[in-house]
PDB file of C-alpha atoms in Angstrom:
ATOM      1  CA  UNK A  11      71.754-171.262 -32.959  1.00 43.00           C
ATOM      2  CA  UNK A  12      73.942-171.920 -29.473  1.00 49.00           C
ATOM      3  CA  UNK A  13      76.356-173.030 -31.897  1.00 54.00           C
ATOM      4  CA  UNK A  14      79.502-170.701 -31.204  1.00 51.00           C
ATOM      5  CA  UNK A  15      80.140-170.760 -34.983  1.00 62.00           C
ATOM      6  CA  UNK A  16      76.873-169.444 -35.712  1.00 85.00           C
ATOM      7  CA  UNK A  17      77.020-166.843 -33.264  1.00 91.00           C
ATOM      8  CA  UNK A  18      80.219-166.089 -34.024  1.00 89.00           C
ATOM      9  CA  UNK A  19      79.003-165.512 -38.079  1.00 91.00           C
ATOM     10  CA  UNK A  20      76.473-163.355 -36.901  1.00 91.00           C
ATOM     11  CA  UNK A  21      78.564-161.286 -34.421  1.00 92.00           C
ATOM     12  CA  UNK A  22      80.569-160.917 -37.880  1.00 92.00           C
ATOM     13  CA  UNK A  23      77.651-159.989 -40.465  1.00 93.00           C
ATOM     14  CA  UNK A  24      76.319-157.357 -37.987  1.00 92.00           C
ATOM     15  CA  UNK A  25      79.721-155.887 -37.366  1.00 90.00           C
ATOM     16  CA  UNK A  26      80.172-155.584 -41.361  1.00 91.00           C
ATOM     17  CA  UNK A  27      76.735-154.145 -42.160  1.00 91.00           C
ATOM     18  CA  UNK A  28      76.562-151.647 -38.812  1.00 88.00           C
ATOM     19  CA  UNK A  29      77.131-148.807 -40.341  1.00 86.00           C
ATOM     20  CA  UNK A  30      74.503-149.386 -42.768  1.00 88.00           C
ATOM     21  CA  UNK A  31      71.776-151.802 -41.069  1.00 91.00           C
ATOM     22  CA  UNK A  32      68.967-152.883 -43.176  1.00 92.00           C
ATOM     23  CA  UNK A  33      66.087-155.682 -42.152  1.00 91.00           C
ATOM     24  CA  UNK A  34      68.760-158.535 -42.052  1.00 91.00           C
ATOM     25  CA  UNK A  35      71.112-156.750 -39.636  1.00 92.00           C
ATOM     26  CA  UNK A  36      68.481-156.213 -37.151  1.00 93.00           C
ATOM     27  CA  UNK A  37      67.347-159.750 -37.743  1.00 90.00           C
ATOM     28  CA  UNK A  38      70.927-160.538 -37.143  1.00 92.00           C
ATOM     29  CA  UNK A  39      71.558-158.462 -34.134  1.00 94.00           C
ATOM     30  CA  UNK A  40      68.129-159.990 -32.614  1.00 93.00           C
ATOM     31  CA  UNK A  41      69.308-163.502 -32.939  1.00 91.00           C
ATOM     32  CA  UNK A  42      72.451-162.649 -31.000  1.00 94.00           C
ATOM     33  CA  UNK A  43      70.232-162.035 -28.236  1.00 93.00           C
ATOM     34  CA  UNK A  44      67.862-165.314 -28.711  1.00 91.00           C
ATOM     35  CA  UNK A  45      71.125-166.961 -28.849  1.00 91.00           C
ATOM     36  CA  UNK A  46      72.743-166.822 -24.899  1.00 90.00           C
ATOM     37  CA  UNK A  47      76.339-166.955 -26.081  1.00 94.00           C
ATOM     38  CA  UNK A  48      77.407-164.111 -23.750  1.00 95.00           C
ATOM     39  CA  UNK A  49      80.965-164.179 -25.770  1.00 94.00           C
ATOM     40  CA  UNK A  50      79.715-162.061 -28.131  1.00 95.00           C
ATOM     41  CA  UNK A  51      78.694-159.263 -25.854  1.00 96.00           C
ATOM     42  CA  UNK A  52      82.184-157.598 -26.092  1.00 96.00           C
ATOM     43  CA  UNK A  53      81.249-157.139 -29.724  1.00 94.00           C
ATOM     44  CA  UNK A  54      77.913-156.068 -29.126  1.00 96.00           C
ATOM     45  CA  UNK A  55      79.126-152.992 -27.037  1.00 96.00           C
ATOM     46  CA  UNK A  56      81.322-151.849 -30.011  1.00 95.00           C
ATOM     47  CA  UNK A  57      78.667-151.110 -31.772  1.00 94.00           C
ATOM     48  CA  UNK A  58      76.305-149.889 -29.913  1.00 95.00           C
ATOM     49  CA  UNK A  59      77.512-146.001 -30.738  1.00 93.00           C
ATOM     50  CA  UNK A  60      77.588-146.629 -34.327  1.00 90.00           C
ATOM     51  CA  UNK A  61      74.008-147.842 -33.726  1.00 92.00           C
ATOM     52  CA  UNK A  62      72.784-145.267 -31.606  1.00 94.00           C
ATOM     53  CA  UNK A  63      70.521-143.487 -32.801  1.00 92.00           C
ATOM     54  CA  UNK A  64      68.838-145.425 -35.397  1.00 92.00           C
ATOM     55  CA  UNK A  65      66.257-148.382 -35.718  1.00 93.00           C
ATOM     56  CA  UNK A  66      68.621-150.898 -34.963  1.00 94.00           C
ATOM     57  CA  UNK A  67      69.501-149.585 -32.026  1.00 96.00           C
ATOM     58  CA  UNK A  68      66.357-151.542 -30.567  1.00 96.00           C
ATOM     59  CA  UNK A  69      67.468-154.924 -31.301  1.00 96.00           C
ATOM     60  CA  UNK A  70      71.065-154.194 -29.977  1.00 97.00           C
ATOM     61  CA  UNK A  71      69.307-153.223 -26.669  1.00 97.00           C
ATOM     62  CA  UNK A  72      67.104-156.223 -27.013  1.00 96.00           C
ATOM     63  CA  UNK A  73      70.616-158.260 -27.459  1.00 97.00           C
ATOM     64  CA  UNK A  74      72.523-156.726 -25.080  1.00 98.00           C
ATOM     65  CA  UNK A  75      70.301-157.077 -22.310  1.00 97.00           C
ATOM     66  CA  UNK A  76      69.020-160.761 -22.860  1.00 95.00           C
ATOM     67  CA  UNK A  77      72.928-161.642 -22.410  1.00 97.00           C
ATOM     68  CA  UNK A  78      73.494-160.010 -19.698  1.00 97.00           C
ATOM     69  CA  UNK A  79      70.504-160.974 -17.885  1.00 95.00           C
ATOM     70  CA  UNK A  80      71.363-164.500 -18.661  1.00 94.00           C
ATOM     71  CA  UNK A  81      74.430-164.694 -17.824  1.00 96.00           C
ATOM     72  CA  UNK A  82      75.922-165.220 -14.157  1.00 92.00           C
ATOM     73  CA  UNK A  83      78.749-162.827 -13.162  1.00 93.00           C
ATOM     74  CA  UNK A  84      82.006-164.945 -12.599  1.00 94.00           C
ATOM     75  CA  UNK A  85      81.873-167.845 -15.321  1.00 94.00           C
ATOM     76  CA  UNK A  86      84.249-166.405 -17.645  1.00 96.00           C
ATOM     77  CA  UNK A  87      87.150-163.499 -16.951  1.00 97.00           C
ATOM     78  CA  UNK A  88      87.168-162.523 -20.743  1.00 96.00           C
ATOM     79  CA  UNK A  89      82.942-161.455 -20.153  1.00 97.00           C
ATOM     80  CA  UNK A  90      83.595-160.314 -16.735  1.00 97.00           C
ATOM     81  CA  UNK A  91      85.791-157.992 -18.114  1.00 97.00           C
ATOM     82  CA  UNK A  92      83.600-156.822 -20.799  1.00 98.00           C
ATOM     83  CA  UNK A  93      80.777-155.505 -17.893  1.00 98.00           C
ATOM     84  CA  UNK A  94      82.211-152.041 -16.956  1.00 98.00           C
ATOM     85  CA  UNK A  95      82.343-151.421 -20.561  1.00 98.00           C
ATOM     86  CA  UNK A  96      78.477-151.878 -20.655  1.00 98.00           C
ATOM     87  CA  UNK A  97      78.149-149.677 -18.104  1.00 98.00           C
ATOM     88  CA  UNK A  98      80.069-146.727 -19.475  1.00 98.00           C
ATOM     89  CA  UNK A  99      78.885-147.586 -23.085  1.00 98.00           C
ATOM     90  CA  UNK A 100      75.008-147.236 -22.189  1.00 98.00           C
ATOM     91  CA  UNK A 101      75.502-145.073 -19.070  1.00 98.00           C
ATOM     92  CA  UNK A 102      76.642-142.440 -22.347  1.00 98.00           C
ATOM     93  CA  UNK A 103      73.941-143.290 -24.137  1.00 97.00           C
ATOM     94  CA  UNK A 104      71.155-142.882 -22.023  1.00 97.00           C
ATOM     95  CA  UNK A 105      72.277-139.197 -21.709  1.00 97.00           C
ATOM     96  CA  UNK A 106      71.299-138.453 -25.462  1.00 95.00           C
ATOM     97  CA  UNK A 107      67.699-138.172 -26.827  1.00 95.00           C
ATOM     98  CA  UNK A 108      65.706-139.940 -28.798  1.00 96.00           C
ATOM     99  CA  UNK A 109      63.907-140.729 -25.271  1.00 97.00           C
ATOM    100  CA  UNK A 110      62.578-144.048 -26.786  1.00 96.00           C
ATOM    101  CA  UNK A 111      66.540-145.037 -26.617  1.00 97.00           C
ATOM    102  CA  UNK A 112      67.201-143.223 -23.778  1.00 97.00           C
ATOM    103  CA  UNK A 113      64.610-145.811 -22.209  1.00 97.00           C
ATOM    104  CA  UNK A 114      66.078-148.694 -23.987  1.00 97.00           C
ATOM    105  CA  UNK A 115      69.849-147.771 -22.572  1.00 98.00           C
ATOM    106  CA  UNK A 116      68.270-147.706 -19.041  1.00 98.00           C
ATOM    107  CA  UNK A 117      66.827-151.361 -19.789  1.00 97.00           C
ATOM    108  CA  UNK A 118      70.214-152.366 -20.409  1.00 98.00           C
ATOM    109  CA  UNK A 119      71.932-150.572 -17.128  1.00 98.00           C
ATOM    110  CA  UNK A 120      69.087-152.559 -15.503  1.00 97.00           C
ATOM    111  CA  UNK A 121      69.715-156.085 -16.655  1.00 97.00           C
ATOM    112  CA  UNK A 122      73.269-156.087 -15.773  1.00 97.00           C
ATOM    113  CA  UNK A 123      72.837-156.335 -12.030  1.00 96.00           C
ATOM    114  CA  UNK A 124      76.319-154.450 -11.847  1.00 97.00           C
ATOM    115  CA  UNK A 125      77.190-152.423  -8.830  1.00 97.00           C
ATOM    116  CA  UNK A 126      78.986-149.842 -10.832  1.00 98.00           C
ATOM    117  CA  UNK A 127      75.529-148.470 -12.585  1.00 98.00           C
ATOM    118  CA  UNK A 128      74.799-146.900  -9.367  1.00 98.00           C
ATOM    119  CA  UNK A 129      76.582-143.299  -9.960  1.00 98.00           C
ATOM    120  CA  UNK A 130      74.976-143.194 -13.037  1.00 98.00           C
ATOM    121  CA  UNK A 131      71.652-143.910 -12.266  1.00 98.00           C
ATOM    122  CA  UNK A 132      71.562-141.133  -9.664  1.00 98.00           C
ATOM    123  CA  UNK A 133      72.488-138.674 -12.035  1.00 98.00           C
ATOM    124  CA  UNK A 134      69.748-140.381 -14.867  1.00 98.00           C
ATOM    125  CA  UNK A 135      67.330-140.023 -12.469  1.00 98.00           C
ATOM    126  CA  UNK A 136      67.771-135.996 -12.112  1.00 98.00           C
ATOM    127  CA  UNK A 137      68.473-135.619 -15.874  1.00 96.00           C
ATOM    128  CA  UNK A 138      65.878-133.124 -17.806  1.00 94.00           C
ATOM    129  CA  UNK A 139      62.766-134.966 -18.834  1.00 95.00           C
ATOM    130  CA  UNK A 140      62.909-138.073 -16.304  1.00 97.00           C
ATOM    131  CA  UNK A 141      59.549-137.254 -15.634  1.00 96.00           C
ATOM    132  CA  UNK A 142      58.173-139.161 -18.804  1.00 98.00           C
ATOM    133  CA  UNK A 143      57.269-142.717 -19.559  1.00 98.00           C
ATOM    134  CA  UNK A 144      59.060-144.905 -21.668  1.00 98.00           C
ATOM    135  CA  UNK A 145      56.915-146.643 -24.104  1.00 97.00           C
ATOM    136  CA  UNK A 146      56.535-150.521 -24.753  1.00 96.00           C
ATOM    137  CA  UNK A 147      58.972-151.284 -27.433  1.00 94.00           C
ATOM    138  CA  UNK A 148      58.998-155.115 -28.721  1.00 92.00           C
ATOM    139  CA  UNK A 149      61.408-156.501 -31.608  1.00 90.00           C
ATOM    140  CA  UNK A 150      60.905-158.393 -34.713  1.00 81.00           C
ATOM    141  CA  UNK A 151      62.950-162.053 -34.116  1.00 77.00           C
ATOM    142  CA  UNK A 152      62.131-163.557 -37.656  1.00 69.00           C
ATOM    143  CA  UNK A 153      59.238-165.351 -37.986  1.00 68.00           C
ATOM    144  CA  UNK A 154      58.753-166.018 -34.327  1.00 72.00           C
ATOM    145  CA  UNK A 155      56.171-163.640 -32.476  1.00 71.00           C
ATOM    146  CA  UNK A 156      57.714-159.939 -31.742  1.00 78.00           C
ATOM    147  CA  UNK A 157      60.050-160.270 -28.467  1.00 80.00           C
ATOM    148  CA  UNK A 158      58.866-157.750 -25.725  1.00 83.00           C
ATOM    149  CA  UNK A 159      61.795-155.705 -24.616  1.00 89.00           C
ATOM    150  CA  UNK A 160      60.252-153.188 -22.485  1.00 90.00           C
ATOM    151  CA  UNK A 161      56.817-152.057 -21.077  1.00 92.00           C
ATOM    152  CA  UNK A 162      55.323-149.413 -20.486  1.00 97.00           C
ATOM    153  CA  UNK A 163      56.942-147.857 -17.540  1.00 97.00           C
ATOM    154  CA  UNK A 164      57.447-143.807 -15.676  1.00 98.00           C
ATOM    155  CA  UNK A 165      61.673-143.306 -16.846  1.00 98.00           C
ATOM    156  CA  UNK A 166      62.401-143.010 -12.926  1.00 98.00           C
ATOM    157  CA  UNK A 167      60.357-146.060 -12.320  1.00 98.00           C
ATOM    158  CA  UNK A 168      63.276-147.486 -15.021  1.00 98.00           C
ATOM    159  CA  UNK A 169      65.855-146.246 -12.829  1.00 98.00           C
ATOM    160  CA  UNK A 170      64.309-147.636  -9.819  1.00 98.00           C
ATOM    161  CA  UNK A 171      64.200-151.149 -10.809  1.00 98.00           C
ATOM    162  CA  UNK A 172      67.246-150.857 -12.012  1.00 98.00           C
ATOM    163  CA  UNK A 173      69.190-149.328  -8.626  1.00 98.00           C
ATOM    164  CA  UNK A 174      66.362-152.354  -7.013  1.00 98.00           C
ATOM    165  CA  UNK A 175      68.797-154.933  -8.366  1.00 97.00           C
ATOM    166  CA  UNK A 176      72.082-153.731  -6.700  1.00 97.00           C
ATOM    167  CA  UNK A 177      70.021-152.387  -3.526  1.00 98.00           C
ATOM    168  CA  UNK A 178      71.300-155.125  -1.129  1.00 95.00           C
ATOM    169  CA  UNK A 179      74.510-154.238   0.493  1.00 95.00           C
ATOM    170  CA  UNK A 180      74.946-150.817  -0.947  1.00 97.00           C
ATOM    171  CA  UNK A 181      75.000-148.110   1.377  1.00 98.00           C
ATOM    172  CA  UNK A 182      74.577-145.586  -1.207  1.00 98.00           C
ATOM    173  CA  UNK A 183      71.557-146.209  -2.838  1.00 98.00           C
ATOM    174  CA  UNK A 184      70.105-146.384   0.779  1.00 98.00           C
ATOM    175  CA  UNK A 185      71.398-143.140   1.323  1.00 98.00           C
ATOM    176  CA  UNK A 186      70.343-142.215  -1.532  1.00 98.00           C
ATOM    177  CA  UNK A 187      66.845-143.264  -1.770  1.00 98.00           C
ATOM    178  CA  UNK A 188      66.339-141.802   2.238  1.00 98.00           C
ATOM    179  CA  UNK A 189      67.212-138.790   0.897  1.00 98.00           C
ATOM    180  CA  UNK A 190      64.209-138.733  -1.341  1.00 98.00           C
ATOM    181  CA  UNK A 191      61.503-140.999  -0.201  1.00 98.00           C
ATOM    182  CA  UNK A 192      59.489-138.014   1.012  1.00 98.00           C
ATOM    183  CA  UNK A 193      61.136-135.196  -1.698  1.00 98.00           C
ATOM    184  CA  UNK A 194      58.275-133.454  -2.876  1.00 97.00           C
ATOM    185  CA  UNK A 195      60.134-132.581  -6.014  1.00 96.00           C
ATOM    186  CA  UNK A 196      58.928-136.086  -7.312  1.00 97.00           C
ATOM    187  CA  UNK A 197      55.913-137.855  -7.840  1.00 97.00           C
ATOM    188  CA  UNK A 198      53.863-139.477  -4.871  1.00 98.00           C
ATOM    189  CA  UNK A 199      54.268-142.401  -7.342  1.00 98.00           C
ATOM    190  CA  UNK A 200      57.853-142.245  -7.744  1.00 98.00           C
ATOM    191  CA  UNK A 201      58.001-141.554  -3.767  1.00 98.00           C
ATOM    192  CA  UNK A 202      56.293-144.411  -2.979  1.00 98.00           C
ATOM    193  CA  UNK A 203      58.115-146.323  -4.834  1.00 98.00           C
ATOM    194  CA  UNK A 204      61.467-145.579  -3.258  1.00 98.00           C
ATOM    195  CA  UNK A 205      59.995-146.398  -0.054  1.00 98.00           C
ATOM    196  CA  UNK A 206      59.059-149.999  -1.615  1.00 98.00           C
ATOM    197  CA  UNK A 207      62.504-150.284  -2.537  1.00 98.00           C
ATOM    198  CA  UNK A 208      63.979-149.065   0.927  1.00 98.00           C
ATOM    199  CA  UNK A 209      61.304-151.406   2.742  1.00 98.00           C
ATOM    200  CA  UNK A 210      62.531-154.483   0.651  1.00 97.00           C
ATOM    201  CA  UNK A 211      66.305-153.677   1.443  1.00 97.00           C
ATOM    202  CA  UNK A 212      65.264-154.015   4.977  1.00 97.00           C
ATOM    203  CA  UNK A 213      63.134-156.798   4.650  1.00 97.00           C
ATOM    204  CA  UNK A 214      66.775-158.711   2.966  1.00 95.00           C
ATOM    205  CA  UNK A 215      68.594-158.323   5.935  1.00 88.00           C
TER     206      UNK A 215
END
């Protein structure tokens, strides 16, 4: 399956059957993400709005964020360069209802560890309805066991991991979680966790 020519047949099935995914595209599109060949990210992204919002839409999450999470930032310009497209792809995305996707785009912002999420997060975090909890979704990989994408987890909690992963060195999600760690407006939950988050920047320094 590492095989670039088998990824690369896949990345091509999924992109001729996107429009109209059936059982074997999301197979397909789920094996991409098994697979670790970050290269075909760039073709992931495509078509994630053509995806969005139906079924399949799961297993491109489930892809996109298994390669991104497994791959290290700097090993190859052509996937470096394919990053703030994620970003502004699923930063979109996770805008629009279903909220079961919505959750699944956040998952995604998460596992990319980029910087540039930050913005976008902020404004996720404030959007109408943040105050629900995404649902464990898993996805169908053949005739292996279901792959867990998500747990269950509060959407801000999402959001929080997420900023959690770019927290180090960036004065603005200090700033920003400061602002808020004692906002009444949210959750003691969601307070409390900010302060975990502000109390482990510290703790890195």
């Amino acid at each position: 399956m590492r095989d670039w020519r088998s990824t690369d047949a896949l990345a091509q099935y999924v992109k001729e059957h996107a429009k109209e995914p059936d059982a074997r595209t999301r197979a397909a599109i789920a094996a991409l993400g098994l697979s670790r060949d970050a290269q075909v990210l760039g073709r992931l992204v495509e078509m994630a709005n053509d995806l969005y919002p139906t079924e399949s839409f799961l297993e491109l999450a489930f892809a996109t964020g298994e390669l991104t999470r497994n791959y290290a930032p700097g090993m190859n310009d052509d996937i470096d360069a394919v990053f703030p497209e994620i970003v502004k792809v699923f930063s979109e995305l996770a805008k629009d209802k279903p909220f079961e996707h919505q959750c699944l785009a956040v998952d995604v912002l998460r596992k990319t560890g980029d910087a540039r999420v930050t913005e976008h997060l902020f404004d996720l975090f404030e959007q109408e309805g943040a105050e629900a909890i995404c649902p464990t979704v898993s996805a169908e990989v053949g005739e292996q066991s279901p792959e867990l994408v998500v747990a269950t987890e509060p959407f801000r909690l999402r959001i929080i991991r997420g900023l959690a992963m770019v927290a180090v060195g960036n004065d603005d999600v200090t700033a920003w979680a400061e602002a808020r760690k004692e906002d009444e407006k949210y959750t003691e939950f969601v307070r409390g966790q900010l302060r975990e988050m502000l109390r482990l920047i510290e703790a890195s320094k």
